[in-house]
Amino acid sequence: MSERMLLIGVYGMELVECGGALAANVAAGGQSFATLMLCRERMRADVSKAADVLGVEVGFLGFRNGYVAVDEEHKRALVRAIRTVRPTIRTPSTPWPISIPTGDRP
């Protein structure tokens, strides 16, 4: 079965840190996506190039450093990203490898 994997990351570096899992999913016939919250404008071109090498579709939420809050605006942006991709595997940004299956859950 083809998996739809979504990385929800804070900075562009997390795309590199989780790149092996994302690229392996693509190599196995799946689709990999990354949504990054705080990637600075000047870094987006480099992050996009890295995503292309890995076969990952990347999106930038454009949150401002120091201004991310647990409020409706930020929650809606994250929910929109998840609902757009509709992942079967969601990979949060963590210092250790972890995947959370999302398919077939009530």
JSON list of N, CA and C in Angstrom, two decimals, residues 55-81:
[
{"chain": "A", "resi": 55, "resn": "GLY", "atom": "N", "xyz": [12.55, 14.11, -2.99]},
{"chain": "A", "resi": 55, "resn": "GLY", "atom": "CA", "xyz": [11.26, 13.75, -3.57]},
{"chain": "A", "resi": 55, "resn": "GLY", "atom": "C", "xyz": [10.09, 14.15, -2.70]},
{"chain": "A", "resi": 56, "resn": "VAL", "atom": "N", "xyz": [10.29, 15.18, -1.88]},
{"chain": "A", "resi": 56, "resn": "VAL", "atom": "CA", "xyz": [9.30, 15.63, -0.89]},
{"chain": "A", "resi": 56, "resn": "VAL", "atom": "C", "xyz": [8.65, 16.93, -1.36]},
{"chain": "A", "resi": 57, "resn": "GLU", "atom": "N", "xyz": [7.34, 17.00, -1.25]},
{"chain": "A", "resi": 57, "resn": "GLU", "atom": "CA", "xyz": [6.61, 18.24, -1.51]},
{"chain": "A", "resi": 57, "resn": "GLU", "atom": "C", "xyz": [6.60, 19.05, -0.22]},
{"chain": "A", "resi": 58, "resn": "VAL", "atom": "N", "xyz": [7.13, 20.26, -0.25]},
{"chain": "A", "resi": 58, "resn": "VAL", "atom": "CA", "xyz": [7.26, 21.06, 0.97]},
{"chain": "A", "resi": 58, "resn": "VAL", "atom": "C", "xyz": [6.36, 22.29, 0.92]},
{"chain": "A", "resi": 59, "resn": "GLY", "atom": "N", "xyz": [5.79, 22.62, 2.08]},
{"chain": "A", "resi": 59, "resn": "GLY", "atom": "CA", "xyz": [4.99, 23.82, 2.24]},
{"chain": "A", "resi": 59, "resn": "GLY", "atom": "C", "xyz": [5.47, 24.62, 3.44]},
{"chain": "A", "resi": 60, "resn": "PHE", "atom": "N", "xyz": [5.31, 25.91, 3.38]},
{"chain": "A", "resi": 60, "resn": "PHE", "atom": "CA", "xyz": [5.78, 26.80, 4.44]},
{"chain": "A", "resi": 60, "resn": "PHE", "atom": "C", "xyz": [4.59, 27.55, 5.03]},
{"chain": "A", "resi": 61, "resn": "LEU", "atom": "N", "xyz": [4.42, 27.46, 6.34]},
{"chain": "A", "resi": 61, "resn": "LEU", "atom": "CA", "xyz": [3.29, 28.14, 6.99]},
{"chain": "A", "resi": 61, "resn": "LEU", "atom": "C", "xyz": [3.58, 29.62, 7.24]},
{"chain": "A", "resi": 62, "resn": "GLY", "atom": "N", "xyz": [4.84, 30.00, 7.29]},
{"chain": "A", "resi": 62, "resn": "GLY", "atom": "CA", "xyz": [5.18, 31.41, 7.45]},
{"chain": "A", "resi": 62, "resn": "GLY", "atom": "C", "xyz": [4.93, 31.98, 8.84]},
{"chain": "A", "resi": 63, "resn": "PHE", "atom": "N", "xyz": [4.92, 31.14, 9.86]},
{"chain": "A", "resi": 63, "resn": "PHE", "atom": "CA", "xyz": [4.78, 31.66, 11.21]},
{"chain": "A", "resi": 63, "resn": "PHE", "atom": "C", "xyz": [6.02, 32.49, 11.54]},
{"chain": "A", "resi": 64, "resn": "ARG", "atom": "N", "xyz": [5.86, 33.50, 12.39]},
{"chain": "A", "resi": 64, "resn": "ARG", "atom": "CA", "xyz": [6.98, 34.36, 12.78]},
{"chain": "A", "resi": 64, "resn": "ARG", "atom": "C", "xyz": [7.65, 33.83, 14.04]},
{"chain": "A", "resi": 65, "resn": "ASN", "atom": "N", "xyz": [9.00, 33.83, 14.02]},
{"chain": "A", "resi": 65, "resn": "ASN", "atom": "CA", "xyz": [9.75, 33.43, 15.21]},
{"chain": "A", "resi": 65, "resn": "ASN", "atom": "C", "xyz": [9.33, 34.25, 16.42]},
{"chain": "A", "resi": 66, "resn": "GLY", "atom": "N", "xyz": [9.05, 33.57, 17.51]},
{"chain": "A", "resi": 66, "resn": "GLY", "atom": "CA", "xyz": [8.67, 34.26, 18.74]},
{"chain": "A", "resi": 66, "resn": "GLY", "atom": "C", "xyz": [7.20, 34.62, 18.82]},
{"chain": "A", "resi": 67, "resn": "TYR", "atom": "N", "xyz": [6.43, 34.34, 17.76]},
{"chain": "A", "resi": 67, "resn": "TYR", "atom": "CA", "xyz": [5.03, 34.74, 17.75]},
{"chain": "A", "resi": 67, "resn": "TYR", "atom": "C", "xyz": [4.08, 33.58, 17.52]},
{"chain": "A", "resi": 68, "resn": "VAL", "atom": "N", "xyz": [4.56, 32.36, 17.64]},
{"chain": "A", "resi": 68, "resn": "VAL", "atom": "CA", "xyz": [3.69, 31.21, 17.48]},
{"chain": "A", "resi": 68, "resn": "VAL", "atom": "C", "xyz": [2.94, 31.00, 18.79]},
{"chain": "A", "resi": 69, "resn": "ALA", "atom": "N", "xyz": [1.65, 30.93, 18.70]},
{"chain": "A", "resi": 69, "resn": "ALA", "atom": "CA", "xyz": [0.82, 30.80, 19.91]},
{"chain": "A", "resi": 69, "resn": "ALA", "atom": "C", "xyz": [-0.13, 29.62, 19.74]},
{"chain": "A", "resi": 70, "resn": "VAL", "atom": "N", "xyz": [-0.64, 29.17, 20.85]},
{"chain": "A", "resi": 70, "resn": "VAL", "atom": "CA", "xyz": [-1.67, 28.13, 20.82]},
{"chain": "A", "resi": 70, "resn": "VAL", "atom": "C", "xyz": [-3.00, 28.88, 20.71]},
{"chain": "A", "resi": 71, "resn": "ASP", "atom": "N", "xyz": [-3.25, 29.38, 19.52]},
{"chain": "A", "resi": 71, "resn": "ASP", "atom": "CA", "xyz": [-4.48, 30.13, 19.28]},
{"chain": "A", "resi": 71, "resn": "ASP", "atom": "C", "xyz": [-5.16, 29.58, 18.03]},
{"chain": "A", "resi": 72, "resn": "GLU", "atom": "N", "xyz": [-6.32, 30.10, 17.74]},
{"chain": "A", "resi": 72, "resn": "GLU", "atom": "CA", "xyz": [-7.11, 29.59, 16.62]},
{"chain": "A", "resi": 72, "resn": "GLU", "atom": "C", "xyz": [-6.40, 29.73, 15.28]},
{"chain": "A", "resi": 73, "resn": "GLU", "atom": "N", "xyz": [-5.75, 30.85, 15.05]},
{"chain": "A", "resi": 73, "resn": "GLU", "atom": "CA", "xyz": [-5.07, 31.09, 13.77]},
{"chain": "A", "resi": 73, "resn": "GLU", "atom": "C", "xyz": [-4.00, 30.04, 13.49]},
{"chain": "A", "resi": 74, "resn": "HIS", "atom": "N", "xyz": [-3.15, 29.79, 14.46]},
{"chain": "A", "resi": 74, "resn": "HIS", "atom": "CA", "xyz": [-2.07, 28.82, 14.27]},
{"chain": "A", "resi": 74, "resn": "HIS", "atom": "C", "xyz": [-2.59, 27.39, 14.21]},
{"chain": "A", "resi": 75, "resn": "LYS", "atom": "N", "xyz": [-3.57, 27.08, 15.03]},
{"chain": "A", "resi": 75, "resn": "LYS", "atom": "CA", "xyz": [-4.17, 25.74, 14.98]},
{"chain": "A", "resi": 75, "resn": "LYS", "atom": "C", "xyz": [-4.82, 25.48, 13.63]},
{"chain": "A", "resi": 76, "resn": "ARG", "atom": "N", "xyz": [-5.54, 26.47, 13.11]},
{"chain": "A", "resi": 76, "resn": "ARG", "atom": "CA", "xyz": [-6.21, 26.30, 11.82]},
{"chain": "A", "resi": 76, "resn": "ARG", "atom": "C", "xyz": [-5.20, 26.06, 10.70]},
{"chain": "A", "resi": 77, "resn": "ALA", "atom": "N", "xyz": [-4.07, 26.75, 10.74]},
{"chain": "A", "resi": 77, "resn": "ALA", "atom": "CA", "xyz": [-3.05, 26.56, 9.71]},
{"chain": "A", "resi": 77, "resn": "ALA", "atom": "C", "xyz": [-2.52, 25.13, 9.74]},
{"chain": "A", "resi": 78, "resn": "LEU", "atom": "N", "xyz": [-2.27, 24.60, 10.93]},
{"chain": "A", "resi": 78, "resn": "LEU", "atom": "CA", "xyz": [-1.77, 23.23, 11.05]},
{"chain": "A", "resi": 78, "resn": "LEU", "atom": "C", "xyz": [-2.83, 22.21, 10.63]},
{"chain": "A", "resi": 79, "resn": "VAL", "atom": "N", "xyz": [-4.05, 22.42, 11.06]},
{"chain": "A", "resi": 79, "resn": "VAL", "atom": "CA", "xyz": [-5.14, 21.52, 10.69]},
{"chain": "A", "resi": 79, "resn": "VAL", "atom": "C", "xyz": [-5.34, 21.54, 9.18]},
{"chain": "A", "resi": 80, "resn": "ARG", "atom": "N", "xyz": [-5.27, 22.72, 8.56]},
{"chain": "A", "resi": 80, "resn": "ARG", "atom": "CA", "xyz": [-5.42, 22.84, 7.10]},
{"chain": "A", "resi": 80, "resn": "ARG", "atom": "C", "xyz": [-4.33, 22.03, 6.39]},
{"chain": "A", "resi": 81, "resn": "ALA", "atom": "N", "xyz": [-3.10, 22.11, 6.89]},
{"chain": "A", "resi": 81, "resn": "ALA", "atom": "CA", "xyz": [-2.00, 21.35, 6.28]},
{"chain": "A", "resi": 81, "resn": "ALA", "atom": "C", "xyz": [-2.26, 19.85, 6.37]}
]
